[in-house]
Amino acid sequence: MVVTVRPLCDAVGVEVMGVDLRRLSDADFREVERAWHQRSVILLRNQQLGDDDLLAFSRRFGELDPPPNQERGRISPPGYPDIYVVSNVLDKNGDPIGALGYGEAVWHTDMSYLDMPPDASMLYALEIPPSGGNTWFCGMQAACDALPDDLRQRLGDRRVKHDGTYNSGGYLRKGVTPTDDPFKAPGAWHPAILKHPANGRPTLYLGRRRNSYIEGLSREESDALLEDLWAHCTQPQFLYEHVWRLGDLVMWDNRSTMHRRDPFDGTARRIMHRTQIKGANRPVAFT
Ligand code: OGA
Ligand code: MN
């Protein structure tokens, strides 16, 4: 196979072409991995993956994490506990077969409320609605490089509290006590600016906005700084909008990107299968 790449936009992402993920040589795998390390989001179109193929490709990057605890717990296809289903489709009993419904999923990075978040996640498109449900990616290394001096100074080397109460769909995680108090909420502390272990460059690591808090500031100061940081990061020049086609596989780096999903028509069907690559290390501050 001849592997070629094409940037998805300036800030983040690359399409890797000429690859069948069911038959990927070690040399070609290293090309794919390198593209992911450099560009943080990789798109591979026209794949034909069963769940076993998805798992086999995922495991080439390392051990897998189990799915996150979502609004109805951890939902996996029968016999595939490491696969997470993102879907609005209902089963015979009227229960969703997956998480996140059909509404907007707000900006976030996956599972950063854990001390050891997964390094990467990947989604494989099995069914997509005729329109809507696009997934947006934000290049947090480009956003970090462009951080205005005053914001960088206000942030210093502080840490950020990442909330584990609500998921990106706004749903309460199963068994968690609802709160909007970042001090009471379950979650994890991470440096606001990380060193990316693979490419060595700094990355802004915000996780999610709701119940977020910046260490050492009053709640008001923290909220004001967070608003400014979020407004900076989510400017159009840092974003890639992915319009899904069947057979697309998109893998992203949870340290150096955020993502969100547009809402879509709830009577249409959308089924995505996801895996998550276990973190090799705790996120490390860039100093
Ligand atoms: C995810 C996620 C968005 C989408 O799987 O982590 O946020 O487009 N999904 O389904
Ligand atoms: Mn997500």
Coordinates of C-alpha atoms and ligand atoms in Angstrom, one line a residue:
M1 CA 0.0 0.0 0.0
V2 CA 1.1 3.6 -0.6
V3 CA 0.2 5.7 2.3
T4 CA -0.4 9.4 1.5
V5 CA -1.6 12.2 3.8
R6 CA -3.5 15.4 3.3
P7 CA -4.1 18.1 6.1
L8 CA -7.7 18.5 7.1
C9 CA -7.1 22.2 8.0
D10 CA -4.1 24.3 9.1
A11 CA -4.6 23.8 12.8
V12 CA -5.3 20.1 13.2
G13 CA -5.9 16.8 11.6
V14 CA -4.8 14.8 8.6
E15 CA -6.5 12.4 6.2
V16 CA -4.5 9.2 5.8
M17 CA -5.2 7.6 2.4
G18 CA -4.3 4.3 0.8
V19 CA -4.8 2.3 3.9
D20 CA -7.1 -0.7 4.6
L21 CA -7.0 -1.0 8.4
R22 CA -7.8 -4.7 8.3
R23 CA -4.4 -5.4 6.5
L24 CA -1.9 -2.8 7.7
S25 CA 1.8 -3.7 7.7
D26 CA 3.9 -2.7 10.6
A27 CA 5.6 -0.1 8.4
D28 CA 2.3 1.4 7.4
F29 CA 1.0 1.3 10.9
R30 CA 4.1 3.4 12.0
E31 CA 3.1 6.0 9.3
V32 CA -0.4 6.2 10.7
E33 CA 0.9 6.5 14.2
R34 CA 3.3 9.2 13.2
A35 CA 0.6 11.2 11.4
W36 CA -1.5 10.9 14.6
H37 CA 1.3 12.1 16.8
Q38 CA 2.0 15.1 14.6
R39 CA -1.5 16.1 13.7
S40 CA -3.7 14.8 16.6
V41 CA -6.7 13.8 14.5
I42 CA -6.5 11.2 11.7
L43 CA -9.3 10.4 9.3
L44 CA -9.4 7.1 7.4
R45 CA -12.2 6.8 4.9
N46 CA -13.9 3.8 3.3
Q47 CA -13.0 1.3 6.0
Q48 CA -15.0 -2.0 6.4
L49 CA -14.5 -2.8 10.0
G50 CA -16.3 -5.3 12.2
D51 CA -15.9 -4.9 16.0
D52 CA -13.0 -7.4 16.0
D53 CA -11.2 -5.4 13.4
L54 CA -11.8 -2.2 15.3
L55 CA -10.4 -3.7 18.5
A56 CA -7.4 -5.2 16.7
F57 CA -6.5 -1.8 15.1
S58 CA -7.1 0.0 18.4
R59 CA -4.8 -2.4 20.3
R60 CA -1.9 -1.6 18.1
F61 CA -1.7 1.7 19.9
G62 CA -1.7 0.1 23.4
E63 CA -4.0 -1.3 26.0
L64 CA -7.7 -0.2 25.9
D65 CA -9.7 1.6 28.6
P66 CA -13.3 0.4 29.3
P67 CA -16.1 2.8 28.1
P68 CA -16.9 5.8 30.3
N69 CA -19.8 5.7 32.8
Q70 CA -22.5 7.6 31.0
E71 CA -26.2 8.4 31.6
R72 CA -27.1 4.8 31.6
G73 CA -23.8 3.3 32.8
R74 CA -21.4 1.6 30.4
I75 CA -23.0 0.5 27.2
S76 CA -21.3 -1.9 25.0
P77 CA -22.3 -4.3 22.2
P78 CA -22.9 -7.8 23.7
G79 CA -19.5 -9.6 24.0
Y80 CA -17.5 -6.4 23.4
P81 CA -16.9 -4.7 26.8
D82 CA -14.1 -2.5 25.4
I83 CA -16.3 -1.0 22.7
Y84 CA -18.5 2.0 23.6
V85 CA -21.6 2.8 21.6
V86 CA -22.6 6.3 20.8
S87 CA -26.1 6.2 19.4
N88 CA -29.7 7.6 19.6
V89 CA -31.2 4.3 18.3
L90 CA -33.7 2.6 20.7
D91 CA -33.8 -1.1 21.4
K92 CA -37.0 -3.2 21.7
N93 CA -37.7 -1.9 25.2
G94 CA -37.4 1.7 24.1
D95 CA -34.0 2.2 25.7
P96 CA -31.1 3.8 23.8
I97 CA -28.5 1.3 22.6
G98 CA -25.8 3.9 23.2
A99 CA -24.9 7.2 24.8
L100 CA -25.3 11.0 24.0
G101 CA -28.7 10.9 22.4
Y102 CA -29.3 13.2 19.4
G103 CA -28.7 16.6 21.0
E104 CA -25.6 18.7 20.9
A105 CA -22.6 17.3 22.7
V106 CA -20.7 20.3 23.9
W107 CA -16.9 20.9 23.7
H108 CA -14.9 18.4 25.7
T109 CA -12.0 16.0 25.7
D110 CA -12.7 12.4 26.7
M111 CA -12.6 11.2 30.3
S112 CA -10.3 14.0 31.6
Y113 CA -12.1 13.8 34.9
L114 CA -9.9 10.7 35.6
D115 CA -6.3 11.0 36.8
M116 CA -5.2 8.9 33.9
P117 CA -7.4 9.8 30.9
P118 CA -7.2 7.8 27.7
D119 CA -4.5 9.1 25.3
A120 CA -6.8 8.7 22.3
S121 CA -10.4 7.7 21.3
M122 CA -11.6 6.6 17.9
L123 CA -15.0 6.5 16.4
Y124 CA -16.1 4.3 13.5
A125 CA -19.3 5.3 11.6
L126 CA -21.8 2.5 11.2
E127 CA -25.0 4.5 10.5
I128 CA -25.2 8.2 10.0
P129 CA -28.2 10.6 9.7
P130 CA -28.8 12.3 6.3
S131 CA -27.7 15.6 7.8
G132 CA -26.5 17.0 11.2
G133 CA -24.4 15.1 13.7
N134 CA -21.1 16.6 12.4
T135 CA -18.2 16.3 14.8
W136 CA -15.9 19.3 15.3
F137 CA -12.3 19.1 16.5
C138 CA -10.3 21.9 18.1
G139 CA -6.5 21.9 17.7
M140 CA -5.3 22.8 21.2
Q141 CA -1.7 22.9 20.3
A142 CA -2.4 25.6 17.7
A143 CA -4.6 27.4 20.2
C144 CA -1.8 27.1 22.8
D145 CA 0.8 28.5 20.4
A146 CA -1.5 31.5 19.7
L147 CA -2.4 32.2 23.3
P148 CA -2.2 36.0 23.9
D149 CA 0.5 37.0 26.5
D150 CA -2.0 38.3 29.0
L151 CA -4.0 35.1 29.1
R152 CA -0.8 33.1 29.4
Q153 CA 0.3 35.2 32.3
R154 CA -3.0 35.0 34.1
L155 CA -2.9 31.2 33.7
G156 CA 0.7 30.8 34.8
D157 CA 1.4 27.2 35.8
R158 CA -1.9 26.6 37.4
R159 CA -3.9 23.4 37.4
V160 CA -7.5 23.0 36.3
K161 CA -10.2 20.9 38.0
H162 CA -12.0 18.6 35.4
D163 CA -15.6 17.7 36.2
G164 CA -16.8 14.1 36.4
T165 CA -20.5 14.9 37.1
Y166 CA -22.0 15.5 33.6
N167 CA -21.1 14.2 30.2
S168 CA -20.9 16.3 27.1
G169 CA -24.6 15.6 26.3
G170 CA -25.5 17.3 29.5
Y171 CA -26.5 14.0 31.1
L172 CA -25.7 13.1 34.7
R173 CA -23.3 10.2 34.9
K174 CA -25.0 7.1 36.4
G175 CA -24.8 7.0 40.2
V176 CA -23.2 10.5 40.6
T177 CA -24.7 13.2 42.8
P178 CA -25.7 16.3 40.8
T179 CA -23.8 19.4 41.7
D180 CA -22.6 22.7 40.1
D181 CA -20.0 23.2 42.7
P182 CA -16.5 22.4 41.3
F183 CA -15.2 21.9 44.9
K184 CA -17.8 19.2 45.6
A185 CA -17.8 17.6 42.2
P186 CA -15.9 14.4 41.5
G187 CA -13.1 14.9 39.0
A188 CA -9.3 15.3 38.6
W189 CA -6.7 18.1 38.6
H190 CA -4.5 18.5 35.6
P191 CA -1.9 21.1 34.5
A192 CA -3.6 23.7 32.2
I193 CA -0.7 23.5 29.8
L194 CA 0.7 20.0 29.1
K195 CA 3.7 18.8 27.3
H196 CA 2.7 16.4 24.6
P197 CA 4.7 13.3 25.2
A198 CA 5.0 12.3 21.6
N199 CA 5.7 15.6 19.8
G200 CA 7.1 17.6 22.8
R201 CA 5.0 20.7 22.0
P202 CA 2.8 22.5 24.6
T203 CA -1.0 22.0 24.5
L204 CA -3.8 23.7 26.4
Y205 CA -5.8 21.1 28.3
L206 CA -9.2 22.4 29.4
G207 CA -11.4 19.3 29.2
R208 CA -14.9 20.7 29.6
R209 CA -16.3 24.0 30.6
R210 CA -19.1 23.0 33.0
N211 CA -17.9 22.8 36.7
S212 CA -14.4 23.7 35.6
Y213 CA -12.2 25.6 38.0
I214 CA -8.7 27.1 37.9
E215 CA -6.6 26.5 41.0
G216 CA -5.8 29.3 43.4
L217 CA -8.3 31.9 42.0
S218 CA -11.7 33.0 43.4
R219 CA -14.6 31.4 41.7
E220 CA -15.3 34.7 39.9
E221 CA -11.7 35.1 38.7
S222 CA -11.6 31.5 37.6
D223 CA -14.8 31.8 35.6
A224 CA -13.6 35.0 34.0
L225 CA -10.3 33.4 32.9
L226 CA -12.1 30.3 31.7
E227 CA -14.5 32.3 29.6
D228 CA -11.5 34.1 28.0
L229 CA -9.6 30.9 27.4
W230 CA -12.6 29.1 25.9
A231 CA -13.4 32.1 23.6
H232 CA -9.8 32.0 22.4
C233 CA -9.7 28.3 21.7
T234 CA -12.9 27.9 19.9
Q235 CA -12.1 30.5 17.2
P236 CA -12.7 29.2 13.7
Q237 CA -9.0 29.1 12.8
F238 CA -8.5 26.3 15.3
L239 CA -11.4 24.1 14.2
Y240 CA -12.0 21.2 11.8
E241 CA -15.6 20.2 11.1
H242 CA -16.0 16.6 10.2
V243 CA -18.9 15.6 8.0
W244 CA -19.3 11.9 8.4
R245 CA -19.5 9.3 5.7
L246 CA -20.2 5.6 6.3
G247 CA -17.0 3.7 6.9
D248 CA -15.1 6.7 8.3
L249 CA -12.8 6.1 11.1
V250 CA -11.6 9.1 13.1
M251 CA -9.1 8.9 15.8
W252 CA -8.1 11.9 18.0
D253 CA -5.6 12.7 20.7
N254 CA -7.4 13.6 23.9
R255 CA -4.5 15.6 25.2
S256 CA -4.1 17.9 22.2
T257 CA -7.7 18.3 20.9
M258 CA -11.3 18.9 22.1
H259 CA -14.4 17.9 20.2
R260 CA -18.1 18.6 20.1
R261 CA -21.0 17.2 18.1
D262 CA -23.9 19.0 16.3
P263 CA -27.4 17.9 17.1
F264 CA -29.3 15.9 14.5
D265 CA -32.9 14.8 13.8
G266 CA -33.9 12.4 16.6
T267 CA -36.0 10.3 14.2
A268 CA -32.9 9.5 12.1
R269 CA -30.4 6.8 13.1
R270 CA -26.8 7.4 14.1
I271 CA -24.6 4.5 15.3
M272 CA -20.9 4.9 16.1
H273 CA -18.6 2.4 17.8
R274 CA -15.8 3.8 19.9
T275 CA -12.6 2.6 21.5
Q276 CA -10.4 4.4 23.9
I277 CA -6.6 3.9 24.2
K278 CA -5.5 3.8 27.8
G279 CA -3.2 6.6 28.9
A280 CA 0.4 5.6 29.1
N281 CA 1.2 8.4 31.6
R282 CA -0.5 11.0 33.7
P283 CA -0.7 14.4 31.9
V284 CA 2.6 16.3 32.5
A285 CA 3.0 20.1 32.8
F286 CA 4.9 22.0 30.1
T287 CA 7.5 24.0 31.9
Ligands
OGA1 C1 -17.2 10.6 21.7 C2 -18.0 11.8 21.3 C3 -19.2 12.7 19.5 C4 -19.9 12.2 18.3 O1 -17.5 9.5 21.2 O2 -16.3 10.8 22.5 O3 -17.9 12.8 21.9 O4 -19.8 12.8 17.2 N1 -18.8 11.6 20.2 O5 -20.6 11.2 18.4
MN2 MN -16.2 12.6 23.4

